[in-house]
């Protein structure tokens, strides 16, 4: 089976590429970072200008395309999101017209729900509250249309808060861990916000499972269905690093007066995806993260 993977040098993509190769899939990877090569069959391509690589992609003729590429994060500005939307739509126009691809798997985001409290259910209406969520939802609508037209399965994964080794240093877990390890002051902007954290290995296993699963086209949540506060994450990290030493941190928010985020993935629809995955709990996941530093 031929699998084309975009964004293969990223946090999820690099781990997924290794997993797919370990499982003996015939893999073509695409990234624009020339200092990183994740497979022997790799294209250093900026999807904003991939014309010179069209012939190789067409000759590879993927059965499945996994699309992770989304440039310039964490810049969520209008201009950047417009660029990402245009890049992705032109890329998939080529894929659907020039290859035999029969399944497309795309990394969406929990931010598409536009909500801050309660369970996120795929079938419920949601609202757009950022250029990022607008661009992601616009891409989904475009793909939903062309995939139905071309009889292609579309699996859109709304991924919640992924963490693990090689994550961007400014993300929550690596940022707090680095501050603790360097004995620097901890500042928590939103200590009582609660999020659905999922370990990178579980996300990679979910993508890999979907390759062979017979799933109905649509949106699927990738999360654990549980939430933990930012403060809880900091306390777990502190205990793993400093033992029983009390965590000291600064914040400008009052516990009583905060309108807190507390939203999570409803994973009932995704149970088939997670069937053979024993989801890693937060304490074990943080321990695994620290062991890989």
Tab-separated table of C-alpha atoms in Angstrom:
chain	number	residue	atom	x	y	z
A	1	UNK	CA	0.000	0.000	0.000
A	2	UNK	CA	1.372	3.424	-0.991
A	3	UNK	CA	1.017	6.162	1.619
A	4	UNK	CA	1.870	9.829	1.065
A	5	UNK	CA	2.540	11.795	4.265
A	6	UNK	CA	2.812	15.592	4.357
A	7	UNK	CA	4.284	17.465	7.301
A	8	UNK	CA	6.596	14.547	7.994
A	9	UNK	CA	9.210	16.608	9.849
A	10	UNK	CA	6.735	17.943	12.400
A	11	UNK	CA	5.955	16.832	15.940
A	12	UNK	CA	3.332	14.260	14.925
A	13	UNK	CA	4.637	13.638	11.405
A	14	UNK	CA	8.159	12.535	12.312
A	15	UNK	CA	6.875	9.987	14.822
A	16	UNK	CA	4.146	8.789	12.448
A	17	UNK	CA	6.610	8.354	9.575
A	18	UNK	CA	8.792	6.082	11.694
A	19	UNK	CA	5.765	4.061	12.793
A	20	UNK	CA	4.546	3.597	9.215
A	21	UNK	CA	7.990	2.469	8.062
A	22	UNK	CA	8.223	0.054	10.992
A	23	UNK	CA	4.898	-1.400	9.813
A	24	UNK	CA	6.317	-1.969	6.308
A	25	UNK	CA	4.149	0.549	4.435
A	26	UNK	CA	5.515	1.973	1.186
A	27	UNK	CA	5.916	5.583	2.253
A	28	UNK	CA	6.585	8.856	0.448
A	29	UNK	CA	7.158	11.716	2.881
A	30	UNK	CA	6.995	15.444	2.201
A	31	UNK	CA	8.422	18.292	4.259
A	32	UNK	CA	10.123	21.597	3.547
A	33	UNK	CA	12.844	21.241	6.201
A	34	UNK	CA	15.991	20.240	4.329
A	35	UNK	CA	17.921	19.342	7.475
A	36	UNK	CA	15.474	16.556	8.325
A	37	UNK	CA	14.930	13.337	6.384
A	38	UNK	CA	12.502	10.844	7.888
A	39	UNK	CA	12.398	8.186	5.160
A	40	UNK	CA	14.493	7.014	2.217
A	41	UNK	CA	11.679	8.059	-0.125
A	42	UNK	CA	11.427	11.734	0.749
A	43	UNK	CA	10.674	15.013	-1.020
A	44	UNK	CA	11.988	18.315	0.312
A	45	UNK	CA	9.054	20.389	-0.904
A	46	UNK	CA	7.299	23.552	0.166
A	47	UNK	CA	3.675	22.767	-0.696
A	48	UNK	CA	3.316	26.430	-1.578
A	49	UNK	CA	5.364	25.573	-4.673
A	50	UNK	CA	5.244	21.833	-5.305
A	51	UNK	CA	4.931	21.914	-9.115
A	52	UNK	CA	8.370	20.336	-9.645
A	53	UNK	CA	7.388	17.374	-7.447
A	54	UNK	CA	4.053	16.614	-9.107
A	55	UNK	CA	5.572	14.029	-11.440
A	56	UNK	CA	7.142	12.053	-8.597
A	57	UNK	CA	3.920	12.162	-6.559
A	58	UNK	CA	1.902	11.098	-9.600
A	59	UNK	CA	4.300	8.211	-10.294
A	60	UNK	CA	4.154	7.142	-6.643
A	61	UNK	CA	0.352	7.133	-7.033
A	62	UNK	CA	-0.685	7.014	-3.352
A	63	UNK	CA	-3.538	4.844	-2.143
A	64	UNK	CA	-3.793	6.957	1.015
A	65	UNK	CA	-2.793	10.560	1.721
A	66	UNK	CA	-2.195	11.675	5.313
A	67	UNK	CA	-2.123	15.465	5.482
A	68	UNK	CA	-0.465	17.005	8.540
A	69	UNK	CA	1.234	20.010	6.942
A	70	UNK	CA	0.148	23.395	8.303
A	71	UNK	CA	2.755	26.107	8.092
A	72	UNK	CA	4.020	28.765	10.510
A	73	UNK	CA	2.280	27.685	13.704
A	74	UNK	CA	1.815	29.160	16.284
A	75	UNK	CA	1.077	32.154	14.023
A	76	UNK	CA	-2.742	32.158	13.795
A	77	UNK	CA	-3.076	35.377	11.785
A	78	UNK	CA	-5.466	35.764	8.862
A	79	UNK	CA	-2.707	35.919	6.229
A	80	UNK	CA	-1.021	32.734	7.417
A	81	UNK	CA	-4.298	30.814	7.603
A	82	UNK	CA	-5.271	31.971	4.108
A	83	UNK	CA	-1.925	30.702	2.802
A	84	UNK	CA	-2.436	27.336	4.501
A	85	UNK	CA	-5.958	26.988	3.140
A	86	UNK	CA	-4.875	27.815	-0.409
A	87	UNK	CA	-1.866	25.472	-0.238
A	88	UNK	CA	-4.005	22.585	0.980
A	89	UNK	CA	-6.843	23.065	-1.503
A	90	UNK	CA	-4.473	23.238	-4.486
A	91	UNK	CA	-2.592	20.184	-3.218
A	92	UNK	CA	-5.778	18.145	-2.914
A	93	UNK	CA	-7.059	19.338	-6.275
A	94	UNK	CA	-3.956	17.686	-7.731
A	95	UNK	CA	-4.264	14.546	-5.569
A	96	UNK	CA	-7.918	13.924	-6.412
A	97	UNK	CA	-7.496	14.601	-10.130
A	98	UNK	CA	-4.109	13.017	-10.853
A	99	UNK	CA	-3.754	9.991	-8.546
A	100	UNK	CA	-5.718	6.881	-7.585
A	101	UNK	CA	-5.985	7.954	-3.925
A	102	UNK	CA	-8.990	6.333	-2.219
A	103	UNK	CA	-8.579	7.557	1.361
A	104	UNK	CA	-7.583	10.941	2.768
A	105	UNK	CA	-6.756	11.382	6.465
A	106	UNK	CA	-6.349	14.956	7.716
A	107	UNK	CA	-5.223	16.475	11.006
A	108	UNK	CA	-7.943	18.838	12.134
A	109	UNK	CA	-8.091	20.511	15.539
A	110	UNK	CA	-10.215	20.601	18.673
A	111	UNK	CA	-10.288	24.392	18.233
A	112	UNK	CA	-12.722	23.879	15.358
A	113	UNK	CA	-15.432	23.389	17.984
A	114	UNK	CA	-15.110	26.993	19.122
A	115	UNK	CA	-16.226	26.021	22.604
A	116	UNK	CA	-14.635	26.246	25.999
A	117	UNK	CA	-16.807	24.033	28.183
A	118	UNK	CA	-18.190	20.505	28.063
A	119	UNK	CA	-17.950	17.500	25.784
A	120	UNK	CA	-17.117	18.111	22.119
A	121	UNK	CA	-19.351	15.928	19.951
A	122	UNK	CA	-18.647	15.615	16.232
A	123	UNK	CA	-22.304	15.853	15.182
A	124	UNK	CA	-23.074	19.036	17.117
A	125	UNK	CA	-23.048	22.496	15.582
A	126	UNK	CA	-20.005	24.609	16.377
A	127	UNK	CA	-19.004	28.189	15.779
A	128	UNK	CA	-15.924	29.839	14.326
A	129	UNK	CA	-13.984	32.074	16.695
A	130	UNK	CA	-10.547	32.308	15.042
A	131	UNK	CA	-8.966	32.460	11.595
A	132	UNK	CA	-7.322	29.107	12.349
A	133	UNK	CA	-10.605	27.302	13.045
A	134	UNK	CA	-12.195	29.007	10.023
A	135	UNK	CA	-9.378	27.797	7.731
A	136	UNK	CA	-9.521	24.233	9.063
A	137	UNK	CA	-13.314	24.048	8.722
A	138	UNK	CA	-13.152	25.573	5.245
A	139	UNK	CA	-10.671	22.905	4.179
A	140	UNK	CA	-12.945	20.216	5.597
A	141	UNK	CA	-15.938	21.533	3.630
A	142	UNK	CA	-13.883	21.611	0.434
A	143	UNK	CA	-12.567	18.079	0.963
A	144	UNK	CA	-15.974	16.769	1.938
A	145	UNK	CA	-17.304	17.994	-1.405
A	146	UNK	CA	-14.511	16.713	-3.669
A	147	UNK	CA	-14.159	13.392	-1.826
A	148	UNK	CA	-17.853	12.615	-2.267
A	149	UNK	CA	-17.574	13.603	-5.913
A	150	UNK	CA	-14.572	11.295	-6.462
A	151	UNK	CA	-15.695	8.431	-4.170
A	152	UNK	CA	-12.776	8.973	-1.784
A	153	UNK	CA	-13.026	8.212	1.934
A	154	UNK	CA	-12.364	11.299	4.068
A	155	UNK	CA	-11.341	10.841	7.699
A	156	UNK	CA	-11.000	14.193	9.468
A	157	UNK	CA	-9.380	13.945	12.903
A	158	UNK	CA	-10.061	16.672	15.437
A	159	UNK	CA	-6.991	16.272	17.605
A	160	UNK	CA	-6.967	17.566	21.171
A	161	UNK	CA	-3.923	18.582	23.246
A	162	UNK	CA	-1.051	16.357	22.123
A	163	UNK	CA	2.130	16.259	24.193
A	164	UNK	CA	5.332	14.239	24.178
A	165	UNK	CA	9.020	14.188	23.178
A	166	UNK	CA	10.192	16.679	20.523
A	167	UNK	CA	7.205	18.963	21.016
A	168	UNK	CA	7.691	22.683	20.378
A	169	UNK	CA	9.516	24.149	23.402
A	170	UNK	CA	6.890	26.858	23.913
A	171	UNK	CA	4.121	24.276	24.429
A	172	UNK	CA	2.794	23.719	27.933
A	173	UNK	CA	4.560	20.527	29.070
A	174	UNK	CA	8.053	21.265	27.660
A	175	UNK	CA	7.871	24.896	28.769
A	176	UNK	CA	7.068	24.057	32.400
A	177	UNK	CA	9.543	21.157	32.425
A	178	UNK	CA	12.354	23.370	31.138
A	179	UNK	CA	11.613	26.055	33.744
A	180	UNK	CA	11.603	23.501	36.553
A	181	UNK	CA	14.815	21.852	35.382
A	182	UNK	CA	16.574	25.219	35.091
A	183	UNK	CA	15.253	26.400	38.500
A	184	UNK	CA	13.525	29.416	36.953
A	185	UNK	CA	10.285	31.094	38.040
A	186	UNK	CA	7.066	29.445	36.869
A	187	UNK	CA	4.345	31.725	35.503
A	188	UNK	CA	0.977	30.126	34.733
A	189	UNK	CA	-1.324	32.342	32.682
A	190	UNK	CA	-4.401	30.150	33.113
A	191	UNK	CA	-3.699	27.657	35.919
A	192	UNK	CA	-7.308	26.501	36.294
A	193	UNK	CA	-8.055	25.937	32.613
A	194	UNK	CA	-8.642	22.240	31.959
A	195	UNK	CA	-7.785	20.467	28.711
A	196	UNK	CA	-7.893	16.986	27.197
A	197	UNK	CA	-4.237	15.915	26.962
A	198	UNK	CA	-3.291	12.924	24.788
A	199	UNK	CA	0.182	11.396	24.489
A	200	UNK	CA	1.907	11.478	21.096
A	201	UNK	CA	2.211	7.671	20.820
A	202	UNK	CA	-1.565	7.268	21.145
A	203	UNK	CA	-2.152	9.818	18.380
A	204	UNK	CA	0.335	8.052	16.097
A	205	UNK	CA	-1.294	4.679	16.810
A	206	UNK	CA	-4.707	6.162	15.982
A	207	UNK	CA	-3.488	7.390	12.580
A	208	UNK	CA	-1.897	4.001	11.890
A	209	UNK	CA	-5.046	2.086	12.859
A	210	UNK	CA	-7.174	4.184	10.508
A	211	UNK	CA	-5.160	3.045	7.480
A	212	UNK	CA	-6.715	-0.433	7.564
A	213	UNK	CA	-10.005	0.372	9.288
A	214	UNK	CA	-13.280	0.562	7.395
A	215	UNK	CA	-14.635	3.854	8.700
A	216	UNK	CA	-17.489	5.962	7.463
A	217	UNK	CA	-16.267	9.262	6.052
A	218	UNK	CA	-16.550	12.074	8.552
A	219	UNK	CA	-15.111	13.781	11.616
A	220	UNK	CA	-13.573	11.825	14.499
A	221	UNK	CA	-12.224	13.107	17.811
A	222	UNK	CA	-8.728	12.127	18.913
A	223	UNK	CA	-8.545	12.678	22.661
A	224	UNK	CA	-8.960	10.799	25.940
A	225	UNK	CA	-12.298	12.138	27.168
A	226	UNK	CA	-10.634	13.392	30.372
A	227	UNK	CA	-9.390	16.828	31.411
A	228	UNK	CA	-6.598	18.064	33.647
A	229	UNK	CA	-5.898	21.621	34.741
A	230	UNK	CA	-2.759	23.487	33.754
A	231	UNK	CA	-1.915	23.632	37.457
A	232	UNK	CA	-2.288	19.843	37.765
A	233	UNK	CA	0.127	19.346	34.867
A	234	UNK	CA	2.618	21.682	36.563
A	235	UNK	CA	2.266	19.807	39.863
A	236	UNK	CA	2.839	16.420	38.196
A	237	UNK	CA	5.941	17.748	36.446
A	238	UNK	CA	7.186	19.304	39.675
A	239	UNK	CA	6.751	16.036	41.573
A	240	UNK	CA	8.523	14.028	38.866
A	241	UNK	CA	11.435	16.499	38.808
A	242	UNK	CA	11.657	17.804	42.397
A	243	UNK	CA	9.949	15.141	44.496
A	244	UNK	CA	7.897	16.481	47.411
A	245	UNK	CA	9.161	20.047	47.066
A	246	UNK	CA	6.187	22.441	46.949
A	247	UNK	CA	5.505	23.973	43.531
A	248	UNK	CA	5.881	27.749	43.539
A	249	UNK	CA	4.347	29.692	40.702
A	250	UNK	CA	3.020	33.121	39.796
A	251	UNK	CA	-0.260	34.050	38.143
A	252	UNK	CA	-2.336	37.186	37.717
A	253	UNK	CA	-5.640	35.297	37.792
A	254	UNK	CA	-7.930	34.799	40.749
A	255	UNK	CA	-9.298	31.293	41.284
A	256	UNK	CA	-12.784	32.493	42.198
A	257	UNK	CA	-13.240	35.032	39.401
A	258	UNK	CA	-12.020	33.100	36.386
A	259	UNK	CA	-14.137	31.936	33.467
A	260	UNK	CA	-12.263	28.673	32.967
A	261	UNK	CA	-11.869	26.512	29.896
A	262	UNK	CA	-12.925	22.917	30.491
A	263	UNK	CA	-13.666	20.987	27.297
A	264	UNK	CA	-12.879	17.456	26.198
A	265	UNK	CA	-13.314	14.945	23.387
A	266	UNK	CA	-16.408	12.805	23.300
A	267	UNK	CA	-14.767	9.612	21.991
A	268	UNK	CA	-17.836	7.399	21.534
A	269	UNK	CA	-17.638	7.720	17.746
A	270	UNK	CA	-13.872	7.053	17.829
A	271	UNK	CA	-13.998	3.848	19.891
A	272	UNK	CA	-13.237	1.705	16.829
A	273	UNK	CA	-10.092	3.755	16.201
A	274	UNK	CA	-8.918	3.294	19.805
A	275	UNK	CA	-9.976	-0.362	20.063
A	276	UNK	CA	-6.440	-1.783	20.325
A	277	UNK	CA	-4.885	1.249	22.050
A	278	UNK	CA	-4.431	1.378	25.819
A	279	UNK	CA	-4.460	5.147	26.226
A	280	UNK	CA	-1.505	6.382	28.261
A	281	UNK	CA	-2.636	8.252	31.381
A	282	UNK	CA	-1.260	11.696	32.160
A	283	UNK	CA	1.207	10.635	34.864
A	284	UNK	CA	2.709	7.878	32.724
A	285	UNK	CA	2.818	10.168	29.696
A	286	UNK	CA	4.675	12.898	31.559
A	287	UNK	CA	7.120	10.312	32.918
A	288	UNK	CA	7.760	9.028	29.380
A	289	UNK	CA	8.262	12.609	28.198
A	290	UNK	CA	10.849	13.325	30.902
A	291	UNK	CA	12.698	10.067	30.209
A	292	UNK	CA	13.168	11.180	26.593
A	293	UNK	CA	14.710	14.565	27.403
